[in-house]
Coordinates of C-alpha atoms in Angstrom, one line a residue:
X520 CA -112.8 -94.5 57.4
X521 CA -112.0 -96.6 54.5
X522 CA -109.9 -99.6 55.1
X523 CA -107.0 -99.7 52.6
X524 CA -106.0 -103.4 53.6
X525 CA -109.6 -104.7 53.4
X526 CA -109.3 -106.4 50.2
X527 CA -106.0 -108.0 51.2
X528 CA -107.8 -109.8 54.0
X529 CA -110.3 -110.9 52.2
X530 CA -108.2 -112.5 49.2
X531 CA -106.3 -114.3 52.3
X532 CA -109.6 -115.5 53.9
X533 CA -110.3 -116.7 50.8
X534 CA -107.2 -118.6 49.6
X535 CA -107.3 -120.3 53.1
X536 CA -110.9 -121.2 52.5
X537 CA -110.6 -123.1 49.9
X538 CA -106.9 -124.4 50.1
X539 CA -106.9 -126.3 47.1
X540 CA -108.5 -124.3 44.5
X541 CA -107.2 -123.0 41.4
X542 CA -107.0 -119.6 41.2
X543 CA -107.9 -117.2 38.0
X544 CA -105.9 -114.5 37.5
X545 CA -106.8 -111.3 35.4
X546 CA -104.9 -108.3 36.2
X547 CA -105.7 -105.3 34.2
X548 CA -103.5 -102.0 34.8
X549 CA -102.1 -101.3 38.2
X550 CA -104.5 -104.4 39.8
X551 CA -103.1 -104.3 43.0
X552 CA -105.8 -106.7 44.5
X553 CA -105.2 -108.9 42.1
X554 CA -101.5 -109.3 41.9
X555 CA -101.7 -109.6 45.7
X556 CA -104.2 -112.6 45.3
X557 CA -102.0 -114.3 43.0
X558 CA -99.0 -114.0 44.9
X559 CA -100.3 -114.8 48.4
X560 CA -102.0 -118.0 46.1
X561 CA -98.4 -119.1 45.0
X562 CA -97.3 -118.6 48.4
X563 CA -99.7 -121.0 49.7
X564 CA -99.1 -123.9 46.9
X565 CA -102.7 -123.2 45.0
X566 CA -102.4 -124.2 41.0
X567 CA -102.1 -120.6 39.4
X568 CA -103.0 -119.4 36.0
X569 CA -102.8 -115.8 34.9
X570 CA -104.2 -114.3 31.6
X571 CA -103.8 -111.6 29.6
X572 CA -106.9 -109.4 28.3
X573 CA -106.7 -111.0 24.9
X574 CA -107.7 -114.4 27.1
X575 CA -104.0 -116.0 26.7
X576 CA -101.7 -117.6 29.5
X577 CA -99.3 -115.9 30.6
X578 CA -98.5 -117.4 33.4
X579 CA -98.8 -121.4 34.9
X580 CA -97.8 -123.1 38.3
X581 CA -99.1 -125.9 39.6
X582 CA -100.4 -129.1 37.4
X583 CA -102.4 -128.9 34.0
X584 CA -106.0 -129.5 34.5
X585 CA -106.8 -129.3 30.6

């Protein structure tokens, strides 16, 4: 059957991967996935920066890299 958590695991794998990227956040609607990434990124001290669908920041943690 279809694994619900799948997509969890793999943002994890991911965020441990790479442990000191900056992750890209786009949510659009519910974006479950994606809030999930960006909270489990924050969790693990990545640089975070969210955007809106009109391309604006709406939200910033970790240092500028502008």
């Amino acid at each position: 059957g279809y694994d619900k958590t799948a997509g969890f695991r793999r943002n994890v794998r991911m965020l441990e991967a790479w442990a000191s990227a900056l992750v890209l956040g786009f949510p659009e609607g519910e974006a479950r996935g994606t809030k999930h990434c960006i909270a489990a990124a924050e969790k693990r001290g990545h640089p975070v920066w969210v955007y809106d669908s009109a391309g604006e920041v709406t939200h910033r943690t970790g240092p500028r890299r502008d």
